XYZ file of C-alpha atoms in Angstrom:
747
model
C 20.658 56.489 -1.969
C 19.516 53.440 0.122
C 18.428 50.564 -2.098
C 14.778 49.526 -2.113
C 13.915 45.859 -1.430
C 10.481 44.525 -2.309
C 9.291 41.512 -0.355
C 6.399 39.685 -2.012
C 4.313 37.652 0.384
C 0.841 37.126 -1.096
C -0.593 35.021 1.738
C -2.894 35.108 4.756
C -2.093 36.516 8.171
C -0.744 33.250 9.574
C 1.605 32.668 6.637
C 2.746 36.280 6.758
C 3.516 36.028 10.476
C 5.706 33.001 9.733
C 7.670 35.178 7.312
C 8.458 37.914 9.815
C 11.690 36.284 11.111
C 12.945 36.333 7.530
C 12.015 40.038 7.356
C 13.976 40.636 10.558
C 16.972 38.843 9.053
C 16.610 40.923 5.884
C 16.609 44.121 7.969
C 19.808 42.982 9.726
C 21.422 42.288 6.353
C 20.361 45.566 4.762
C 20.228 48.031 7.685
C 20.148 51.103 5.381
C 17.723 49.645 2.883
C 14.047 50.486 2.450
C 11.939 47.358 2.864
C 8.655 47.336 0.977
C 6.112 44.616 1.673
C 3.582 43.489 -0.945
C 0.807 41.287 0.443
C -2.936 40.833 0.236
C -4.950 43.820 1.395
C -6.640 41.753 4.088
C -3.214 40.965 5.631
C -1.935 44.575 5.672
C -2.867 44.996 9.359
C 0.095 42.769 10.201
C 2.464 45.451 8.835
C 1.326 47.873 11.545
C 2.688 45.473 14.135
C 6.076 44.989 12.453
C 9.246 46.932 13.176
C 11.041 45.574 10.117
C 8.856 46.973 7.295
C 9.071 50.573 6.057
C 6.148 50.541 3.614
C 3.308 48.102 2.945
C 1.271 47.671 -0.241
C -1.847 45.507 -0.502
C -3.402 43.770 -3.505
C -7.058 42.810 -3.692
C -8.114 39.275 -4.517
C -10.680 38.607 -7.258
C -11.316 39.715 -10.800
C -13.729 42.627 -10.248
C -13.134 45.901 -12.036
C -12.471 47.627 -8.735
C -9.844 45.029 -7.732
C -8.220 45.244 -11.170
C -7.979 49.039 -11.034
C -6.598 48.998 -7.497
C -3.992 46.330 -8.272
C -2.756 48.067 -11.424
C -2.417 51.308 -9.504
C -0.494 49.590 -6.707
C 1.886 47.859 -9.102
C 2.452 51.086 -11.018
C 3.493 52.807 -7.801
C 5.918 49.995 -7.057
C 7.362 50.261 -10.573
C 8.043 53.947 -9.987
C 9.953 53.111 -6.804
C 12.692 51.456 -8.952
C 13.135 48.376 -6.794
C 16.684 47.007 -6.654
C 15.763 43.535 -5.360
C 12.459 41.667 -5.299
C 12.149 38.597 -3.038
C 9.267 36.125 -3.128
C 8.952 34.409 0.284
C 5.834 32.388 -0.403
C 6.036 28.949 -1.981
C 4.995 28.295 -5.569
C 2.050 25.861 -5.425
C 0.921 25.727 -9.049
C 2.141 26.750 -12.466
C -0.707 29.256 -12.812
C 0.704 31.016 -9.752
C 4.165 31.031 -11.275
C 2.746 32.659 -14.419
C 0.972 35.367 -12.390
C 4.120 36.083 -10.356
C 6.190 36.261 -13.508
C 3.768 38.847 -14.934
C 3.941 40.868 -11.680
C 7.748 40.913 -11.717
C 7.850 41.873 -15.366
C 5.552 44.804 -14.679
C 7.412 46.067 -11.569
C 10.818 45.574 -13.235
C 13.142 44.962 -10.272
C 16.855 44.911 -11.054
C 17.262 41.497 -9.432
C 14.941 38.725 -8.174
C 15.161 35.950 -5.642
C 12.736 33.304 -4.393
C 11.887 29.739 -3.511
C 12.417 27.192 -6.258
C 9.553 24.915 -5.097
C 9.597 21.645 -7.016
C 11.644 23.319 -9.778
C 9.052 26.006 -10.430
C 11.412 28.933 -9.669
C 13.053 29.450 -13.049
C 11.706 33.047 -13.069
C 14.169 34.078 -10.267
C 17.794 35.183 -10.595
C 18.605 33.703 -7.187
C 16.871 30.363 -6.685
C 16.632 28.523 -3.352
C 15.732 24.880 -4.151
C 13.124 23.095 -2.024
C 10.740 20.164 -2.244
C 7.159 20.423 -1.039
C 7.541 16.985 0.568
C 10.589 18.070 2.611
C 9.974 18.036 6.393
C 10.953 21.593 7.321
C 9.000 24.405 8.994
C 7.792 27.317 6.909
C 9.775 29.755 9.105
C 12.982 27.901 8.198
C 12.056 27.676 4.534
C 11.568 31.438 4.256
C 14.691 32.055 6.306
C 16.779 30.147 3.765
C 15.881 32.629 1.047
C 17.330 35.654 2.870
C 20.305 33.641 4.121
C 21.095 32.893 0.457
C 21.356 36.671 -0.027
C 23.936 36.935 2.730
C 21.684 38.025 5.574
C 22.405 36.653 9.074
C 19.789 34.406 10.747
C 17.534 36.443 13.019
C 16.251 33.581 15.179
C 12.672 32.496 15.655
C 11.515 35.552 17.635
C 8.989 37.690 15.814
C 9.371 41.357 16.773
C 5.950 43.049 17.122
C 4.986 46.620 17.965
C 1.918 46.989 20.211
C 0.348 50.436 20.382
C -0.476 52.016 23.787
C -3.726 53.310 22.383
C -4.785 49.806 21.400
C -3.990 48.544 24.916
C -6.132 51.284 26.479
C -9.045 50.547 24.130
C -8.929 46.823 24.982
C -8.894 47.651 28.717
C -11.911 49.885 28.281
C -13.727 47.211 26.213
C -13.153 44.561 28.905
C -14.284 46.956 31.666
C -17.432 47.758 29.711
C -18.233 44.034 29.637
C -17.753 43.605 33.376
C -14.273 42.053 33.353
C -12.070 42.962 36.337
C -8.309 43.259 35.876
C -7.667 40.041 37.827
C -10.399 37.950 36.102
C -9.090 34.876 34.282
C -9.906 34.731 30.551
C -9.649 31.942 27.983
C -9.999 32.707 24.291
C -11.695 30.702 21.570
C -10.926 31.335 17.898
C -13.309 28.978 16.023
C -12.938 30.335 12.515
C -10.716 29.290 9.606
C -10.475 30.384 6.000
C -11.461 26.914 4.805
C -14.577 25.404 6.270
C -13.097 21.898 6.178
C -10.334 23.153 8.550
C -12.854 24.202 11.242
C -13.464 22.216 14.361
C -17.267 21.838 14.937
C -18.856 24.753 16.840
C -20.587 22.318 19.198
C -17.194 20.848 20.208
C -15.857 24.327 21.002
C -18.929 25.009 23.151
C -18.592 21.667 24.958
C -14.953 22.352 25.922
C -15.666 25.981 26.927
C -18.545 24.980 29.232
C -16.444 22.329 30.935
C -13.606 24.780 31.505
C -15.847 27.490 32.954
C -17.282 25.007 35.450
C -13.920 23.533 36.490
C -11.553 26.516 36.351
C -13.679 29.604 37.133
C -12.781 31.416 33.926
C -14.705 33.530 31.442
C -14.696 32.827 27.725
C -13.989 35.414 25.070
C -14.648 34.587 21.395
C -12.243 36.314 19.067
C -11.927 36.532 15.297
C -12.559 38.754 12.295
C -15.787 40.249 11.019
C -16.298 37.166 8.831
C -16.337 34.927 11.881
C -18.817 36.971 13.888
C -21.794 34.772 13.051
C -19.903 31.590 13.988
C -18.788 33.177 17.284
C -22.362 34.175 18.144
C -23.542 30.648 17.397
C -21.102 29.290 19.979
C -21.850 32.133 22.455
C -25.527 31.108 22.580
C -24.415 27.774 24.113
C -22.213 29.381 26.815
C -22.693 31.142 30.163
C -21.726 34.855 30.165
C -19.438 34.793 27.087
C -17.638 37.805 25.609
C -17.884 38.152 21.828
C -15.005 40.228 20.423
C -15.119 38.744 16.904
C -15.306 41.583 14.357
C -15.008 44.368 17.005
C -11.206 44.664 17.327
C -8.360 45.453 14.968
C -5.433 43.102 14.692
C -3.368 45.246 17.033
C -6.169 45.336 19.591
C -6.618 41.582 19.214
C -2.944 41.117 20.031
C -3.370 43.272 23.160
C -6.392 41.209 24.216
C -4.516 37.949 23.645
C -1.837 39.066 26.098
C -4.562 39.030 28.816
C -5.541 35.435 28.148
C -4.545 32.503 30.335
C -5.179 30.214 27.368
C -6.171 30.337 23.705
C -7.862 27.469 21.848
C -7.713 28.032 18.078
C -8.026 26.168 14.804
C -6.785 28.916 12.496
C -3.111 29.504 11.762
C -3.279 33.314 12.117
C -4.151 33.473 15.858
C -1.944 30.428 16.518
C 1.157 32.220 15.240
C 0.143 35.469 16.954
C -0.237 33.601 20.273
C 3.133 31.941 19.813
C 4.729 35.356 19.177
C 3.168 36.840 22.328
C 3.999 33.637 24.331
C 0.320 33.093 25.125
C -0.521 29.510 26.361
C -2.063 27.756 23.385
C -4.010 24.648 22.392
C -3.640 24.543 18.628
C -6.098 22.370 16.697
C -4.374 21.419 13.453
C -6.674 20.001 10.864
C -5.774 18.531 7.454
C -2.384 20.225 7.165
C 1.204 19.467 8.151
C 1.949 20.643 11.720
C 5.683 20.214 11.264
C 5.531 22.817 8.521
C 2.674 25.162 9.507
C 2.388 24.706 13.280
C 3.022 27.652 15.681
C 6.761 28.130 15.819
C 8.687 26.830 17.669
C 6.830 23.542 17.931
C 8.333 22.605 21.324
C 7.177 25.689 23.247
C 6.547 24.665 26.883
C 3.068 26.198 27.175
C 1.751 24.920 23.856
C -0.159 21.787 22.863
C -0.692 20.842 19.237
C -3.506 18.426 18.515
C -3.152 17.115 14.992
C -6.091 15.444 13.174
C -4.034 13.048 11.090
C -5.457 11.203 8.113
C -6.271 13.405 5.139
C -3.285 15.660 5.725
C -1.681 17.400 4.101
C -4.637 18.688 2.096
C -4.936 22.114 0.449
C -8.496 21.898 -0.814
C -10.683 24.906 -0.125
C -13.832 22.831 0.212
C -14.680 19.218 0.915
C -18.207 18.038 1.685
C -17.105 14.654 2.933
C -14.244 15.872 5.156
C -14.391 14.235 8.563
C -10.772 14.236 9.724
C -11.260 17.300 11.950
C -14.642 16.090 13.226
C -12.916 13.033 14.674
C -10.867 15.165 17.067
C -12.773 14.455 20.339
C -13.597 17.312 22.740
C -12.280 15.161 25.587
C -8.704 15.325 24.249
C -8.883 19.141 23.787
C -10.284 19.557 27.303
C -7.491 17.431 28.834
C -4.846 19.518 27.019
C -6.436 22.803 28.144
C -6.701 21.696 31.795
C -3.061 20.552 31.795
C -1.892 23.990 30.642
C -4.180 25.922 33.013
C -2.947 23.843 35.967
C 0.736 24.397 35.154
C 1.562 20.970 33.781
C 3.752 20.817 30.713
C 1.771 19.447 27.756
C 3.033 16.588 25.636
C 3.864 18.653 22.552
C 2.383 17.317 19.338
C -0.389 14.726 19.651
C -1.670 12.918 16.540
C -5.370 12.061 16.485
C -5.701 9.345 13.878
C -8.686 10.053 11.680
C -10.188 7.779 9.070
C -8.724 8.205 5.641
C -11.417 7.898 2.974
C -10.448 5.572 0.107
C -12.453 4.904 -3.079
C -11.489 1.863 -5.157
C -12.585 2.022 -8.825
C -12.973 -1.300 -10.671
C -14.445 -1.644 -14.141
C -16.722 -4.679 -13.878
C -18.336 -6.104 -10.727
C -16.770 -9.526 -11.349
C -14.914 -11.693 -8.857
C -11.857 -11.969 -11.143
C -8.193 -11.913 -10.189
C -8.118 -8.141 -10.054
C -11.536 -8.100 -8.410
C -10.392 -10.371 -5.590
C -7.235 -8.307 -5.187
C -9.399 -5.202 -4.840
C -11.787 -6.841 -2.359
C -9.025 -8.218 -0.100
C -7.273 -4.836 -0.140
C -10.517 -3.127 0.887
C -11.048 -5.690 3.662
C -7.622 -5.084 5.131
C -7.955 -1.306 4.862
C -11.352 -1.364 6.585
C -9.908 -3.396 9.457
C -7.001 -0.939 9.736
C -9.374 2.013 10.245
C -9.853 3.369 6.741
C -13.262 4.342 5.356
C -13.443 2.315 2.154
C -15.892 2.191 -0.756
C -16.040 0.597 -4.205
C -17.151 2.262 -7.473
C -17.873 -0.071 -10.375
C -20.377 -0.786 -13.101
C -23.713 -2.110 -11.830
C -24.033 -5.883 -11.665
C -26.247 -7.711 -14.084
C -29.246 -9.517 -12.628
C -28.504 -13.052 -11.437
C -24.831 -12.577 -12.307
C -22.524 -15.130 -10.722
C -19.395 -13.903 -8.993
C -20.776 -10.438 -8.193
C -17.937 -8.304 -6.717
C -20.355 -5.567 -5.645
C -22.455 -8.032 -3.644
C -19.323 -9.459 -2.040
C -18.199 -5.965 -0.946
C -21.659 -5.111 0.428
C -21.849 -8.382 2.390
C -18.554 -7.400 4.022
C -20.137 -4.183 5.242
C -18.523 -1.754 2.767
C -20.260 0.720 0.491
C -20.659 0.350 -3.254
C -21.259 3.202 -5.688
C -22.733 2.061 -9.010
C -21.310 3.904 -12.004
C -24.033 3.206 -14.568
C -22.074 4.346 -17.651
C -18.844 2.534 -16.816
C -18.264 -0.361 -19.184
C -15.340 -2.397 -20.520
C -15.691 -1.515 -24.209
C -14.491 1.839 -25.534
C -17.405 4.221 -25.902
C -16.596 7.975 -25.948
C -20.079 9.054 -24.895
C -20.505 6.518 -22.094
C -16.909 7.104 -20.958
C -17.587 10.838 -20.706
C -20.724 10.222 -18.635
C -18.829 7.738 -16.431
C -16.221 10.434 -15.732
C -19.023 12.840 -14.687
C -20.557 10.177 -12.399
C -17.231 9.476 -10.704
C -16.434 13.191 -10.439
C -19.728 13.715 -8.557
C -18.959 10.848 -6.207
C -15.462 12.178 -5.463
C -16.696 15.724 -4.872
C -19.709 14.747 -2.806
C -17.996 12.251 -0.559
C -14.580 13.902 -0.214
C -12.141 11.008 -0.723
C -8.514 11.416 0.280
C -7.369 8.590 -1.960
C -8.777 7.197 -5.183
C -7.280 3.821 -6.099
C -8.094 2.604 -9.580
C -7.789 -0.916 -11.065
C -7.924 -2.263 -14.641
C -7.131 -0.300 -17.769
C -10.556 1.230 -18.400
C -11.342 2.111 -14.784
C -7.786 3.413 -14.514
C -8.258 5.965 -17.297
C -11.764 7.074 -16.387
C -11.226 6.958 -12.616
C -7.923 8.850 -12.588
C -9.267 11.619 -14.803
C -12.377 12.020 -12.662
C -10.375 12.028 -9.427
C -7.913 14.577 -10.823
C -10.770 16.878 -11.899
C -12.346 16.551 -8.456
C -9.091 17.591 -6.732
C -8.473 14.308 -4.909
C -5.126 14.664 -3.066
C -3.774 11.145 -3.767
C -4.429 9.050 -6.895
C -3.085 5.496 -7.028
C -3.373 3.078 -9.924
C -2.685 -0.664 -9.857
C -1.576 -2.370 -13.059
C -2.880 -5.948 -12.901
C -1.667 -6.665 -16.445
C -0.009 -4.976 -19.419
C -2.821 -4.371 -21.897
C -0.597 -2.896 -24.607
C 1.444 -6.152 -24.683
C -1.513 -8.466 -25.263
C -0.712 -10.681 -28.257
C -4.268 -10.856 -29.522
C -4.410 -7.062 -30.025
C -3.496 -5.545 -33.360
C -0.434 -3.253 -33.445
C -2.527 -0.092 -33.774
C -4.627 -1.171 -30.778
C -1.499 -1.720 -28.671
C -0.206 1.710 -29.647
C -3.545 3.283 -28.770
C -3.595 1.717 -25.285
C -0.010 2.844 -24.667
C -0.791 6.387 -25.820
C -3.821 6.613 -23.494
C -1.776 5.288 -20.559
C 0.816 7.988 -21.203
C -1.910 10.641 -21.133
C -3.183 9.372 -17.763
C 0.283 8.936 -16.145
C 0.722 12.633 -15.157
C -2.561 12.466 -13.207
C -1.259 9.667 -10.981
C 0.477 10.038 -7.646
C 1.890 6.527 -7.587
C 1.604 3.200 -9.401
C 1.389 -0.347 -8.016
C 2.320 -3.383 -10.097
C 1.696 -6.953 -8.995
C 4.963 -8.392 -10.315
C 8.484 -7.245 -11.168
C 7.929 -8.317 -14.757
C 5.104 -5.780 -15.029
C 7.299 -3.131 -13.376
C 9.945 -3.580 -16.049
C 7.351 -3.367 -18.793
C 5.986 -0.052 -17.567
C 9.405 1.447 -16.821
C 10.523 0.513 -20.323
C 7.399 2.215 -21.710
C 8.309 5.395 -19.823
C 5.016 5.589 -17.896
C 6.508 6.472 -14.510
C 9.722 7.262 -12.642
C 11.243 4.262 -10.779
C 10.536 5.896 -7.427
C 6.839 6.204 -8.284
C 6.117 2.594 -9.201
C 6.162 -0.129 -6.558
C 5.820 -3.883 -6.759
C 3.274 -5.266 -4.324
C 2.379 -8.907 -4.989
C -1.284 -9.856 -4.774
C -2.117 -11.493 -1.467
C -4.646 -14.220 -0.817
C -6.669 -15.396 2.162
C -4.464 -18.323 3.220
C -7.047 -19.686 5.643
C -9.662 -19.936 2.942
C -7.408 -22.172 0.799
C -5.907 -24.148 3.679
C -5.246 -27.767 2.509
C -7.666 -30.426 3.674
C -10.548 -28.088 4.539
C -13.818 -29.864 5.158
C -16.049 -30.364 2.171
C -13.565 -31.749 -0.352
C -15.201 -35.193 -0.548
C -18.618 -33.636 -0.917
C -17.394 -31.387 -3.718
C -15.995 -34.387 -5.617
C -19.318 -36.163 -5.372
C -21.233 -33.083 -6.543
C -18.953 -32.796 -9.521
C -19.429 -36.487 -10.365
C -15.807 -37.435 -9.756
C -14.639 -40.854 -8.654
C -12.040 -41.499 -5.972
C -9.493 -42.754 -8.538
C -9.867 -39.798 -10.869
C -6.813 -37.565 -11.337
C -8.208 -34.040 -11.671
C -6.478 -31.268 -13.589
C -8.063 -27.902 -12.820
C -7.907 -24.501 -14.489
C -9.441 -21.283 -13.187
C -9.489 -18.609 -15.874
C -11.883 -16.516 -17.951
C -12.800 -18.248 -21.196
C -11.273 -15.601 -23.370
C -8.542 -14.988 -25.932
C -5.063 -15.296 -24.500
C -5.922 -17.638 -21.597
C -4.455 -20.672 -23.413
C -7.480 -22.985 -23.322
C -6.787 -24.205 -26.875
C -3.283 -25.409 -25.924
C -4.642 -26.909 -22.657
C -7.252 -28.975 -24.513
C -4.685 -30.121 -27.059
C -2.241 -31.123 -24.315
C -4.961 -32.956 -22.338
C -6.011 -34.878 -25.471
C -2.448 -36.261 -25.650
C -2.766 -37.686 -22.123
C -6.178 -39.395 -22.184
C -4.940 -42.698 -23.632
C -2.305 -43.207 -20.917
C -4.437 -41.856 -18.038
C -8.008 -43.185 -18.472
C -9.071 -41.672 -15.146
C -7.832 -38.153 -15.958
C -10.413 -35.368 -15.820
C -10.134 -31.691 -16.733
C -12.231 -29.056 -14.932
C -12.301 -25.490 -16.268
C -13.759 -22.883 -13.911
C -14.747 -19.563 -15.505
C -16.931 -18.157 -18.197
C -16.466 -15.841 -21.171
C -16.953 -15.210 -24.890
C -15.063 -18.378 -25.999
C -17.382 -20.825 -24.192
C -19.271 -22.007 -27.296
C -16.090 -22.275 -29.312
C -14.436 -24.373 -26.606
C -17.503 -26.608 -26.295
C -17.257 -27.287 -30.025
C -13.538 -27.916 -29.714
C -14.109 -30.414 -26.873
C -16.613 -32.375 -28.984
C -14.215 -32.503 -31.942
C -11.426 -33.852 -29.736
C -13.760 -36.508 -28.300
C -13.325 -35.218 -24.744
C -16.982 -34.628 -23.850
C -16.905 -37.150 -20.980
C -13.492 -36.064 -19.761
C -13.669 -32.221 -19.780
C -16.209 -30.110 -17.918
C -16.710 -26.351 -18.228
C -18.030 -25.385 -14.801
C -18.730 -21.719 -15.595
C -18.426 -18.859 -13.128
C -18.553 -20.102 -9.522
C -18.582 -18.442 -6.121
C -17.013 -21.491 -4.381
C -13.604 -21.439 -6.057
C -11.729 -22.325 -2.786
C -13.907 -25.464 -2.377
C -13.464 -26.491 -6.054
C -9.699 -25.900 -5.876
C -9.479 -28.491 -3.116
C -10.719 -31.070 -5.641
C -7.817 -30.479 -8.017
C -4.791 -32.805 -8.033
C -2.941 -30.446 -10.385
C -3.647 -26.796 -11.202
C -2.754 -25.386 -14.606
C -2.715 -21.908 -16.181
C -1.689 -21.789 -19.821
C -2.153 -18.050 -20.392
C -0.219 -16.193 -23.050
C 0.151 -13.267 -20.616
C -0.651 -12.726 -16.922
C 0.303 -9.823 -14.694
C 0.907 -12.361 -11.960
C -1.524 -15.303 -12.103
C -3.406 -15.081 -8.804
C -5.115 -18.457 -9.228
C -1.689 -20.091 -9.105
C -1.162 -18.651 -5.637
C -4.541 -19.976 -4.520
C -3.809 -23.456 -5.861
C -0.359 -23.548 -4.230
C -1.843 -22.364 -0.921
C -4.255 -25.289 -1.195
C -1.270 -27.657 -1.506
C -1.584 -28.286 -5.258
C 1.400 -28.506 -7.630
C 0.993 -26.169 -10.614
C 1.917 -26.016 -14.256
C 2.111 -22.549 -15.854
C 3.619 -20.764 -18.818
C 6.671 -18.538 -18.662
C 4.625 -15.399 -19.261
C 4.326 -12.102 -17.399
C 4.765 -12.445 -13.658
C 4.051 -16.169 -13.358
C 7.742 -17.171 -13.148
C 7.933 -15.005 -9.993
C 5.314 -16.983 -8.102
C 6.026 -20.530 -9.290
C 9.372 -22.094 -8.297
C 10.126 -24.221 -11.333
C 10.865 -27.805 -10.329
C 10.042 -27.082 -6.691
C 6.360 -26.079 -6.468
C 5.464 -26.898 -10.070
C 6.670 -26.605 -13.657
C 7.000 -23.708 -16.128
C 6.631 -24.313 -19.867
C 6.946 -22.062 -22.943
C 3.947 -20.037 -24.045
C 1.751 -21.759 -26.638
C 3.676 -25.075 -26.512
C 1.015 -27.789 -26.080
C 3.596 -30.601 -26.228
C 5.681 -29.164 -23.359
C 2.483 -28.545 -21.390
C 1.460 -32.183 -21.850
C 4.902 -33.441 -20.752
C 4.816 -31.397 -17.532
C 1.297 -32.607 -16.730
C 2.267 -36.194 -17.516
C 5.212 -36.024 -15.092
C 2.941 -34.985 -12.272
C 0.058 -37.351 -13.084
C 2.394 -40.326 -13.087
C 3.964 -39.681 -9.706
C 1.766 -39.324 -6.585
C 4.742 -38.771 -4.300
C 6.026 -35.939 -6.529
C 2.654 -34.231 -6.401
C 2.573 -34.490 -2.588
C 6.133 -33.157 -2.228
C 5.546 -30.229 -4.555
C 2.224 -29.464 -2.909
C 3.791 -29.237 0.535
C 6.577 -26.991 -0.801
C 3.941 -24.801 -2.467
C 2.071 -24.276 0.833
C 5.265 -23.138 2.549
C 6.302 -20.912 -0.375
C 3.005 -19.057 -0.641
C 2.501 -18.739 3.096
C 5.824 -16.958 3.539
C 5.364 -14.304 0.845
C 1.856 -13.921 -0.517
C -0.588 -13.396 2.363
C -3.421 -10.915 2.368
C -1.972 -9.288 5.492
C 1.412 -8.699 3.866
C -0.199 -7.127 0.781
C -2.467 -4.863 2.841
C 0.350 -3.693 5.107
C 2.445 -2.635 2.127
C -0.427 -0.847 0.402
C -1.310 0.968 3.657
C 2.322 2.012 4.148
C 2.295 3.437 0.624
C -0.989 5.303 1.316
C 0.414 6.876 4.494
C 3.616 7.976 2.766
C 1.706 9.516 -0.162
C -0.712 11.329 2.145
C 2.249 12.783 4.109
C 3.922 13.912 0.884
C 0.723 15.437 -0.428
C 1.968 15.209 -4.029
C 0.013 14.046 -7.096
C 2.295 14.158 -10.124
C 4.477 11.200 -11.113
C 5.465 12.082 -14.635
C 8.927 10.938 -15.758
């Protein structure tokens, strides 16, 4: 008795048509076998056109009682057929789909199973064909590899179809009834798509159709299913003498009608693949998907033009209110492609139309801190490169100095205030912040959510994941669970929470190699999913000798002979202000004109003011608070110092070096990577006030040394740490992640 082979292909018409070459190969490999096809009921019409399928079974989608009863009855009939081999040709997207397929196979009980092992999800099959979702390979070839693994010969790319004579006669009669002569030229429009965010605007279709009817003397016929009838009629009202066939023809009749067309313009994969099979000239409008994988096969057909709205792709979301990648495909480009085909010119193959990728940066507090400036400069560069960029952060306090949100808005970028986002841990407010961010992501349809800081990273990544954002990136600006001032249980808590958030993240960015090693050692990500991108700075803003330095010295009450040591850091635990004051106190007797300026504010301000009084440094040390003119104040420094116990990188050291100032810093975190010890400054042990004083003393005593190190610092920073370099690397990462379309980065 011939063996029975069940082919499972639960997909739409377009995906099923891409699997027909594999069915032809299967028929060639098992010429005496009985091939059974299991697909969705809505796709069963394709089976009527196929010469390679003996029986077709359809399942209904949904959870209604009627669908449940029909599906159980269908699967029971398949079980009674005693299938020898079951083959799944469709890829495994999600684990829930794997579980459903496993249940189906267990119920049908085939003797043997085979299928695609997509991203290692194919453990349920006896014969597994490994594949990665990020692999650049067409779906026709992917499905063909499954049957080749079973020993079937390749059948080529041709898709054998069976067109019924009755259908051809009915189409001829339908055209005659609508006043179409046999020699009249027709162009077809298929404006529908299963997902609304994959549809080209109806007005754009109408604009192109009207231009073609005026220039080429053709009539327009709108095709599609019953579900697309209303959309077709909406376009028809804007055209002259259109034909509306949407919802009036079966799939076989539609295929016969398409053979009469001089050109088809479509944005749905089903008619695209049908046109490619019938060799109908085609302008395919590919929205947020991968044309190299899902485009009409073969991609290099001579009478075919693929217009690809690049940007958000690949994206598999069923709805997106903020989606604008397809809307940015201009009618002019489609019209030019259509006219080239109609006039016999060979089109240019695949054309990418670059659309604006929507990026949302999430930052905890609206402060112009090191991470805040990194975020702002990244946003600036991305905006200039054509991205649509916005910031989500906690609302700014009234009259707050250093307001990041105001800085972003002045630069012409949008800010979304997340009212419940705050730095402190608060389960209730954190839950509400997640809801706020989730609404923003769902309403505005971001392609990428890029989070910063520990708190924004946890809340933002969870909200983005729940909203179905395709790409989620997180930047580690420091290693919170290594902070010395935290208790051991607090460090363990932060590490545990980071491990919970890691699987939600597509890729990580760290701002130094030291941070990268910390996070790899903690097991938070695979090495290929964590990338070092140093913070960049605006070199022009800190250019040495900028105008205004003398005025700034006068405003700050400094004399020409004063030697100024400057520190820019939040007045908080772990920033090393205690050691800095102690070291400075050791220098005052030898250097009577030495002054210490501390830029920044924070919870330790009162404590440090008291400490300054006790050390007798009231007339030598000034706490300047939070300032929005840091580049101007930095020009006043003769030496810059950062005595932190831990820094992810130490951005202020880059700014000082760019301004031509020698620096003194501790050997902590990523600071040794940006300070060349003995060349652009000095590095000292963490918490060692004596070593800090010795390094400062060496620089204060030697004007020539300061000048030499300052010049070396300008050259060092300019060659490696520019804003442009940082933005280019982040944008390259974005583009790669968008192409891959993957979200998980778990170890």
